[in-house]
Coordinates of N, CA and C in Angstrom, one line a residue:
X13 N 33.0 10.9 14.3 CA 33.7 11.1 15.5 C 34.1 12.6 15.7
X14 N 34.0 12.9 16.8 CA 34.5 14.7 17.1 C 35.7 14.4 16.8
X15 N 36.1 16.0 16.5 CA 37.6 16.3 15.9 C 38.4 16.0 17.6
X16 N 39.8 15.5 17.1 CA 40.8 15.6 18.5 C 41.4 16.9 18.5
X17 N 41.5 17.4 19.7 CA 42.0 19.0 19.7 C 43.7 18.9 21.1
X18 N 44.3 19.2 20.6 CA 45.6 19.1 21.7 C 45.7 20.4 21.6
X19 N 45.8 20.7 22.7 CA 45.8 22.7 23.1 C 47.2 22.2 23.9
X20 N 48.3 22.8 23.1 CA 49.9 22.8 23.9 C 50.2 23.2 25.1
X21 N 50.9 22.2 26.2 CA 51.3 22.4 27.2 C 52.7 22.8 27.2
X22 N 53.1 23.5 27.2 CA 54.7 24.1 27.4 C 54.8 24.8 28.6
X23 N 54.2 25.2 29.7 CA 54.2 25.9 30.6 C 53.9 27.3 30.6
X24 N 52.3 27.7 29.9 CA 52.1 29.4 29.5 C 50.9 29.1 30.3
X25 N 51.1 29.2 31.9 CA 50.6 30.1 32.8 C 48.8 28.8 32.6
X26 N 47.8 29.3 33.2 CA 46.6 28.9 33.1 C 45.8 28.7 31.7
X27 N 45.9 27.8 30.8 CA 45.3 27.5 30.1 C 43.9 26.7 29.8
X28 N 43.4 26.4 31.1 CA 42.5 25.4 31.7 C 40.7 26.5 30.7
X29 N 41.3 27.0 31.0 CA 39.9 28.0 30.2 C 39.8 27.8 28.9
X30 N 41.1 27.7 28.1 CA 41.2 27.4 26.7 C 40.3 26.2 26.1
X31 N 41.0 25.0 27.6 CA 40.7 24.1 27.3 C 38.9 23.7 27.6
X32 N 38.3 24.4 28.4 CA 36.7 24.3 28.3 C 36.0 24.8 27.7
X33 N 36.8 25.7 26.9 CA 35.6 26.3 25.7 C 36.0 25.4 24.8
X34 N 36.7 25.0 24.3 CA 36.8 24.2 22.9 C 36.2 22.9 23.4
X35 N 36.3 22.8 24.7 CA 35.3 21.3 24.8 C 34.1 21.8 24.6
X36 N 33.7 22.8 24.9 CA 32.4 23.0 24.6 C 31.6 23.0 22.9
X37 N 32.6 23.2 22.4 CA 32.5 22.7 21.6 C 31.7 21.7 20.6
X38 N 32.5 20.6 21.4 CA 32.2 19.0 21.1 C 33.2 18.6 20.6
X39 N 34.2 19.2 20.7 CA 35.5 18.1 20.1 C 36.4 17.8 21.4
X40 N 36.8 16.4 21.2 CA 37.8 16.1 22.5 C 38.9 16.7 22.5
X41 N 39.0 16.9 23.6 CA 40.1 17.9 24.1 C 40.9 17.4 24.9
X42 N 42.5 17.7 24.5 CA 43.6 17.0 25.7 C 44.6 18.4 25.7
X43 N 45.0 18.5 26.7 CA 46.4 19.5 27.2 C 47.4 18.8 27.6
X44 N 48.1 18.6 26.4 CA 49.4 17.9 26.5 C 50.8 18.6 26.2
X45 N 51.6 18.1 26.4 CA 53.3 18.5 25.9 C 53.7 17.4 25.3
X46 N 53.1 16.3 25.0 CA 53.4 15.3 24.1 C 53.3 15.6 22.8
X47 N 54.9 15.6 22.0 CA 54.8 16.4 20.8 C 54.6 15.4 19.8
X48 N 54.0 13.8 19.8 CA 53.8 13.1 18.7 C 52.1 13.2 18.7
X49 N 51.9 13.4 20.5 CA 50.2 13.9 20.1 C 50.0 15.1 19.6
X50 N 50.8 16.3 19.5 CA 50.3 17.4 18.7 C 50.6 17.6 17.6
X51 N 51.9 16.8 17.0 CA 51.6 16.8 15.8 C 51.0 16.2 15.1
X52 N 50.2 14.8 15.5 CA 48.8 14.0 15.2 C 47.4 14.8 15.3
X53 N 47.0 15.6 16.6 CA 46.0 16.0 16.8 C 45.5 16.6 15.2
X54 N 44.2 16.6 15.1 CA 43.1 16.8 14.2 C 43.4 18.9 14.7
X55 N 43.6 18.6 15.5 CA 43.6 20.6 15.5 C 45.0 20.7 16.9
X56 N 45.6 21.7 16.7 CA 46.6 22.3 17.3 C 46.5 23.7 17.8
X57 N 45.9 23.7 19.1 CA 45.8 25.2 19.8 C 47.1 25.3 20.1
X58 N 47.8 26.8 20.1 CA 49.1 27.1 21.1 C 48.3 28.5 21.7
X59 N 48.3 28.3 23.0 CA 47.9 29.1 23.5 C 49.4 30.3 23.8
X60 N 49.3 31.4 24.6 CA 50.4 32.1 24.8 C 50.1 33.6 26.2
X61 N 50.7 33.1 27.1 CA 50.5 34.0 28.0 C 51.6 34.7 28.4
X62 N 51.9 36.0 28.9 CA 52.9 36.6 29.1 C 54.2 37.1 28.2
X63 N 55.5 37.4 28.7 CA 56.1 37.6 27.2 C 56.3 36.8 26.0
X64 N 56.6 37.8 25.0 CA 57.0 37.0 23.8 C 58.1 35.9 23.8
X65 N 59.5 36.7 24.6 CA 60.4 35.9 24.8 C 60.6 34.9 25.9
X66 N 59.6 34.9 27.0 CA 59.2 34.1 27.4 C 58.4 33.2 27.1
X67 N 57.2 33.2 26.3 CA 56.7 32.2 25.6 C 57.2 31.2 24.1
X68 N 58.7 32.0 23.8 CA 59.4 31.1 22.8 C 60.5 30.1 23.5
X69 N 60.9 31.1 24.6 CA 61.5 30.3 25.7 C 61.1 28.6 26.1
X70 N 60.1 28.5 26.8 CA 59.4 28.0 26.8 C 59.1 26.7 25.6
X71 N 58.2 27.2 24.3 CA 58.1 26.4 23.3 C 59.2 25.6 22.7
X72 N 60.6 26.4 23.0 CA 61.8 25.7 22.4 C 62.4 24.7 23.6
X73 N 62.1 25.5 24.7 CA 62.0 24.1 25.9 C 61.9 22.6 25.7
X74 N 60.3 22.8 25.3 CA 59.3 21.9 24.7 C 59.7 21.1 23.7
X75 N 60.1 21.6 22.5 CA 60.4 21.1 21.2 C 59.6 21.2 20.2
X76 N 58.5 22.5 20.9 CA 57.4 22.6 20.0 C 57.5 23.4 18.6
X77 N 58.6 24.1 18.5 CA 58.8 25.0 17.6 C 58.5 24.1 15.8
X78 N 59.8 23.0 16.1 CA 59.5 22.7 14.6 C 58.1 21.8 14.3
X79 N 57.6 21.4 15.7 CA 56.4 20.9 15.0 C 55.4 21.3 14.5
X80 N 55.5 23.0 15.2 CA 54.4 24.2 14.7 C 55.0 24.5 13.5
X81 N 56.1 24.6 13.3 CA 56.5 25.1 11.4 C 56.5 23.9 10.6
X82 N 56.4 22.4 11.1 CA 55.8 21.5 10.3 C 54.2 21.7 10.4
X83 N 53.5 21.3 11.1 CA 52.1 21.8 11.1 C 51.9 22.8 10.0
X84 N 52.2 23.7 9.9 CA 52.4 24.9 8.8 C 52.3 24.6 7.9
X85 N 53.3 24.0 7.3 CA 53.8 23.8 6.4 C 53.1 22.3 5.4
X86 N 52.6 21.4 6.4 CA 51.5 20.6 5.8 C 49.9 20.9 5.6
X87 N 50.1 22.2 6.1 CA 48.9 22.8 5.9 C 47.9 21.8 7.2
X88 N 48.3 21.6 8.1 CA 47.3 20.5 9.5 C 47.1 21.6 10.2
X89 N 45.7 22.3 10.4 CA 45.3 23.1 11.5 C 45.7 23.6 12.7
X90 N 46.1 24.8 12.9 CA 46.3 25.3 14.1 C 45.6 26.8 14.5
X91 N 45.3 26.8 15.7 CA 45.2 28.0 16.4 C 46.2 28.7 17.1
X92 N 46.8 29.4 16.8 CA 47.7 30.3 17.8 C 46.5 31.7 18.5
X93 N 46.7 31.8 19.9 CA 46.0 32.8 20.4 C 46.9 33.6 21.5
X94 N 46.6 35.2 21.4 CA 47.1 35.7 22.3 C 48.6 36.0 21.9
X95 N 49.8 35.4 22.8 CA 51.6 35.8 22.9 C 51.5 34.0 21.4
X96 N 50.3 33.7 21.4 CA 50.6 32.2 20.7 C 50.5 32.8 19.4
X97 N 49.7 34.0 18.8 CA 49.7 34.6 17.5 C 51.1 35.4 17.4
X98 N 51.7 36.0 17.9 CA 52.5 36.4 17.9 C 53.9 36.0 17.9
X99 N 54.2 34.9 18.4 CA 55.2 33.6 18.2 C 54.9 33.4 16.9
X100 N 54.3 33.5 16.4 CA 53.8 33.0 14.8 C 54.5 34.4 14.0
X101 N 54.8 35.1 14.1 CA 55.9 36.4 13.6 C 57.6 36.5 13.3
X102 N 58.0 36.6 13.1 CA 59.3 36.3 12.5 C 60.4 37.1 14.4
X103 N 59.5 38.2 14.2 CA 60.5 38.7 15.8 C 59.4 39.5 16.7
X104 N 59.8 39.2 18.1 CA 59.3 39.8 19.0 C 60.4 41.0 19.5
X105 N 60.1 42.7 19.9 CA 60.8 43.6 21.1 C 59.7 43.7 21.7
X106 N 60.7 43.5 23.0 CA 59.8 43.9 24.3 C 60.9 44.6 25.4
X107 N 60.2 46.0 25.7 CA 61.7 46.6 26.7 C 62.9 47.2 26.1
X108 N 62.7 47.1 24.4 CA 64.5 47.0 24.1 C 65.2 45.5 24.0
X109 N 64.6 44.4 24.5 CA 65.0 43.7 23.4 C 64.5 42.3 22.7
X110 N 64.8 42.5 21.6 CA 64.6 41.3 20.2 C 64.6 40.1 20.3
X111 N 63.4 39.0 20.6 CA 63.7 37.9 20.1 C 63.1 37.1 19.1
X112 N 63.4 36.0 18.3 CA 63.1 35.7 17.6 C 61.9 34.8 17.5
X113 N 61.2 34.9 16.5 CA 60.1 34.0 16.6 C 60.1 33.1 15.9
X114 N 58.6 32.2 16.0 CA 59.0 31.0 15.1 C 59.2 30.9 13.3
X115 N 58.6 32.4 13.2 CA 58.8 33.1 11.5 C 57.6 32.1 10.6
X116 N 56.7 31.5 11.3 CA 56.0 31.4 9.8 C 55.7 32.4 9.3
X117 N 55.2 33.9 9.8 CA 54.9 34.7 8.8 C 56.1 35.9 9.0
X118 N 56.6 36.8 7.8 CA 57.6 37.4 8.5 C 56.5 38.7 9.4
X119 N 57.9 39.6 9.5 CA 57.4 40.9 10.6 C 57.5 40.7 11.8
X120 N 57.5 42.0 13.1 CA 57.9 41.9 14.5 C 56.8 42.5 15.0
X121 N 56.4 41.9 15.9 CA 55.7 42.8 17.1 C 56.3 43.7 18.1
X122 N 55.4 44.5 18.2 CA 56.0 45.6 18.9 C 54.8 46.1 19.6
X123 N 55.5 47.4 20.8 CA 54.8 47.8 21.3 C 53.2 48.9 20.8
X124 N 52.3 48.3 21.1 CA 51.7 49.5 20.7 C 51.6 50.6 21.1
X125 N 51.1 51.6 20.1 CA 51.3 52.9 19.8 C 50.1 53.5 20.3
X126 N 49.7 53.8 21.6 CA 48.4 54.4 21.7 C 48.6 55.2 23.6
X127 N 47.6 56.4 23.2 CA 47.7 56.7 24.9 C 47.5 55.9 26.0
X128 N 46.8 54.7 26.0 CA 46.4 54.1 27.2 C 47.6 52.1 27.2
X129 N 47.7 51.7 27.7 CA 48.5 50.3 27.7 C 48.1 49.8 28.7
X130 N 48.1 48.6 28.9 CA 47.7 47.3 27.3 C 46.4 48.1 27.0
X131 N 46.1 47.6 26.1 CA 44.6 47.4 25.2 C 43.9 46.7 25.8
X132 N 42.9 46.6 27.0 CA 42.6 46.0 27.5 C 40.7 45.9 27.8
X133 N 40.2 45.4 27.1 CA 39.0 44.8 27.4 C 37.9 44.6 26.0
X134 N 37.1 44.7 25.6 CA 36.3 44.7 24.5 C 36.2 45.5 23.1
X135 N 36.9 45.0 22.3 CA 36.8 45.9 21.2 C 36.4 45.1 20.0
X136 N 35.9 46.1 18.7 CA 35.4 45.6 17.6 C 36.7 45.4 16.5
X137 N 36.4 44.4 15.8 CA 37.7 43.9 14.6 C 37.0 44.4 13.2
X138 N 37.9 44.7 12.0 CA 37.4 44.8 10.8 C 37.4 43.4 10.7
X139 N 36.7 43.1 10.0 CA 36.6 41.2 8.9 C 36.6 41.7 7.5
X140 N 37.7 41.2 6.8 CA 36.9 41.4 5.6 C 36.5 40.0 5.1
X141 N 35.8 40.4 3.9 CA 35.4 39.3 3.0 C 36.2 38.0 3.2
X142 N 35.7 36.8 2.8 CA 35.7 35.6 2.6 C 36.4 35.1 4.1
X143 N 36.4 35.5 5.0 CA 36.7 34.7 6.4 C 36.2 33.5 6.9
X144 N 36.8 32.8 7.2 CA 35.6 31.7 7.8 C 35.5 31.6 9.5
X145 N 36.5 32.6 9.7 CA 37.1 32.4 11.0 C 35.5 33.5 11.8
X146 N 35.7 34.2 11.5 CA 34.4 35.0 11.3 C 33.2 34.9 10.9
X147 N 33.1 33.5 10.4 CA 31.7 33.3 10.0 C 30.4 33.5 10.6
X148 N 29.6 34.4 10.8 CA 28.1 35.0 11.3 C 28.6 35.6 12.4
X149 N 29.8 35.7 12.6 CA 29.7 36.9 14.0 C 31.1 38.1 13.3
X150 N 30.7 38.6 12.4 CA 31.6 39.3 11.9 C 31.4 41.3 12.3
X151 N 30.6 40.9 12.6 CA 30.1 42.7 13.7 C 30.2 42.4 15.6
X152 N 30.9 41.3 15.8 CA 30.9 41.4 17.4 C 31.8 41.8 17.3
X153 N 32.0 41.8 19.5 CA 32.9 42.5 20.2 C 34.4 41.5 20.7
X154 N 35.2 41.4 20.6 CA 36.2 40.6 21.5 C 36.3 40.6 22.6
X155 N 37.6 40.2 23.4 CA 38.2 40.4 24.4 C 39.4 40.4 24.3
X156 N 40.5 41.8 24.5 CA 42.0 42.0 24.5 C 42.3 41.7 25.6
X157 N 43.7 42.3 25.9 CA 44.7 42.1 26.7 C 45.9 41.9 26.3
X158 N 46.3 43.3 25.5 CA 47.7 43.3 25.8 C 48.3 44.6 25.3
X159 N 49.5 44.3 24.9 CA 50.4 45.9 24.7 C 51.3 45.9 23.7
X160 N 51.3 44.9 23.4 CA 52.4 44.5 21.8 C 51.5 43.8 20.7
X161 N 51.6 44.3 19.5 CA 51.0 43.1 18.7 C 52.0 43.5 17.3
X162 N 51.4 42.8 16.5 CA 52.0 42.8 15.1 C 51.1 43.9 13.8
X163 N 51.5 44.4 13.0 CA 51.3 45.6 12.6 C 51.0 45.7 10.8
X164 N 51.8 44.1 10.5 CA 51.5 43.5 9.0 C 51.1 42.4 8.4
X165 N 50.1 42.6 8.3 CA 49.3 41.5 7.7 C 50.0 40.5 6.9
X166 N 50.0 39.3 7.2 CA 50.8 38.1 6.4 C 50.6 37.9 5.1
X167 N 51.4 38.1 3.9 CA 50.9 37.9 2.3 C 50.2 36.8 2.4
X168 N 49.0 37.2 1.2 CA 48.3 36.2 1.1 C 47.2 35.5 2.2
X169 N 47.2 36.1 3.3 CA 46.3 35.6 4.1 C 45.4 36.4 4.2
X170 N 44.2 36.0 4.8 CA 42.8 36.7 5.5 C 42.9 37.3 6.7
X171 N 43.4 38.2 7.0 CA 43.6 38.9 8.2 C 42.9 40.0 8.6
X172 N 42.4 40.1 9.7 CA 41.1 40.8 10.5 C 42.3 42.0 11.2
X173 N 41.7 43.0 11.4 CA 42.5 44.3 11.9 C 41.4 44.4 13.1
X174 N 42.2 45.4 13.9 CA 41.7 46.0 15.0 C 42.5 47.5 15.5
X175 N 41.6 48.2 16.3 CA 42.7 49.4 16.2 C 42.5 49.9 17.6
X176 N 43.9 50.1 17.9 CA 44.3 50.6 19.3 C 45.5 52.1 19.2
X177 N 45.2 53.1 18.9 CA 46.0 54.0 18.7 C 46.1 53.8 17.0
X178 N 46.9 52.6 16.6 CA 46.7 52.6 15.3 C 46.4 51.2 14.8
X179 N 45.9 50.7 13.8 CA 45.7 49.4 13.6 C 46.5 48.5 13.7
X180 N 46.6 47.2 14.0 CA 47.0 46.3 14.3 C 46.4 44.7 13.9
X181 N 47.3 43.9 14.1 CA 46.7 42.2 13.5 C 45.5 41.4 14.8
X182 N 44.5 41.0 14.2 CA 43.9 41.0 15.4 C 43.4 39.6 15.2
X183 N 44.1 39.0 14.2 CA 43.5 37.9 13.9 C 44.3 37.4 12.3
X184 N 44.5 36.4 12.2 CA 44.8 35.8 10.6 C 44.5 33.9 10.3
X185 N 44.2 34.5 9.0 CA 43.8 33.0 8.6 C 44.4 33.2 7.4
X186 N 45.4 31.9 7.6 CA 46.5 31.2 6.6 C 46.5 30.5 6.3
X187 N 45.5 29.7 5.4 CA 45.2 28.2 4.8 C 44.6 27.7 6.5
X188 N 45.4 26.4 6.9 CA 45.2 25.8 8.3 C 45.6 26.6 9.3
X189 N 46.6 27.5 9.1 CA 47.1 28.2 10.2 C 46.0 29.4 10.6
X190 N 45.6 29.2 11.8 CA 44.8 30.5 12.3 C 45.3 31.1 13.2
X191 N 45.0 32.1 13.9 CA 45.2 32.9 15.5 C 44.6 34.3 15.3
X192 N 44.6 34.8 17.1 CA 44.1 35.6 17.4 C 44.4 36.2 18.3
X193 N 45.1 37.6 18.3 CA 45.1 38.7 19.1 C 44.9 38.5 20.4
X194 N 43.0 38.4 20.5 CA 42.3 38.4 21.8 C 42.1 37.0 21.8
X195 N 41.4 36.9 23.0 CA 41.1 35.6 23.7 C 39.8 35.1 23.3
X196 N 39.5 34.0 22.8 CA 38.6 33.9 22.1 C 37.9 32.9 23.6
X197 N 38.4 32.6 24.1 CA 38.2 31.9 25.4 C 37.4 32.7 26.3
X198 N 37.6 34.0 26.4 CA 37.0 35.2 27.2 C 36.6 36.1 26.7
X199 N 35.6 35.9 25.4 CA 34.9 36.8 24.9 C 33.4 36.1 24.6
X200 N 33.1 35.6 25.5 CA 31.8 35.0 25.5 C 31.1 34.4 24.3
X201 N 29.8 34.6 24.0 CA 29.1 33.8 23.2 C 29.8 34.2 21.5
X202 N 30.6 35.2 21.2 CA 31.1 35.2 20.1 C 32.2 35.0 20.0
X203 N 33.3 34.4 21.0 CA 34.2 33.6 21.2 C 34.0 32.5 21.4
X204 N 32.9 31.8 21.8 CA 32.2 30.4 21.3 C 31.5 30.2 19.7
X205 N 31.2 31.3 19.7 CA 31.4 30.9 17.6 C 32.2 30.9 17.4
X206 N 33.5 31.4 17.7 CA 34.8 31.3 16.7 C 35.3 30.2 17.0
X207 N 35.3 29.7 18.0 CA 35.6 28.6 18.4 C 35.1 27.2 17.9
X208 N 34.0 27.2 17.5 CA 33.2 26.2 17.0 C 33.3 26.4 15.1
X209 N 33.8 27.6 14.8 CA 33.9 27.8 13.7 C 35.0 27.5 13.0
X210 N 36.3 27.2 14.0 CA 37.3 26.7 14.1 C 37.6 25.2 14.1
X211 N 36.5 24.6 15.1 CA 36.6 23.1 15.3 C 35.7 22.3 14.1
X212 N 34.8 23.2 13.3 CA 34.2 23.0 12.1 C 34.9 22.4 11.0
X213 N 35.9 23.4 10.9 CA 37.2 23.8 9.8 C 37.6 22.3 9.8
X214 N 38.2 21.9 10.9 CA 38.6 20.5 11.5 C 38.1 19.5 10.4
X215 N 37.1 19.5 10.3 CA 36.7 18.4 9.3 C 37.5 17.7 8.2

């Protein structure tokens, strides 16, 4: 039977694209705010669009927070992508000011450091060794979009860099916990392997 996939509904803007590439897939796909289906789902997307502190706003709305740091914490798969990897950080500034994240990994995002803002369109990621998240497409291109990201790699995890002025998290794999920087949704046929390399994991 295909993996069940619940890509979180909390109210972050258009996620309807999220949800047709992972169908593409082959695993069934539901967009819900039902928090007994996401914390059951076989895989857990949190998508994330716009601010930081508006997308934790939002999640704690929801009541999604502690089922993402239980998920975590039982080691049950998740994707965070986008303002959704970043919620996954201990703190967000944006403007001057601080808010808190859901802290599975510590460290803050912050604004990036580079002449042009946001980061915006196709760039290459380091991979290193033993990724799976990465598996056979570990020299493609992504898709960015944005202006803040996180700056330290989570102990102990597999984490993929990218560099915009100066390096940055552009990706991490934490046992079941995954996410991504860019939009794996809008970076074409090598965002459709990560995607499938993700709903693989699933098994």
């Amino acid at each position: 039977m295909s993996p069940r996939v619940v890509v979180l509904d909390y109210g972050s803007g258009n996620v309807r694209s999220a949800v047709r590439a992972v169908e593409r897939t082959g695993a069934q796909v539901e967009l819900t705010g039902d928090l007994q289906r996401a914390a059951a789902a076989d895989g857990l997307l949190v998508p994330g669009v716009g601010a930081f502190a508006a997308v934790m706003a939002g999640l704690t709305r929801a009541g999604a927070v502690e089922v993402i740091r239980e998920r975590h914490e039982r080691q049950l798969p998740m994707l965070g992508i986008c303002v959704g990897q970043q919620v996954f950080f201990s703190a967000g500034t944006e403007h001057g000011v601080t808010a808190a994240g859901i802290g599975l990994w510590p460290g803050e995002v912050t604004r990036l450091e580079a002449d042009v803002i946001p980061h915006m369109g196709w760039d290459q990621v380091q991979v290193p060794a033993g990724s799976r998240m990465f598996s056979g497409i570990e020299n493609e291109r992504f898709y960015f979009v944005h202006s803040y990201a996180a700056h330290v790699k989570p102990a102990g995890s597999v984490s993929t860099l990218s560099t915009h002025g100066r390096p940055f998290v552009a990706a991490v794999e934490d046992g079941s916990t995954w996410s991504t920087q860019f939009h794996p949704e809008k970076s074409g046929d090598a965002g459709a392997a990560l995607l499938t390399n993700w709903v693989n994991a699933l098994d």
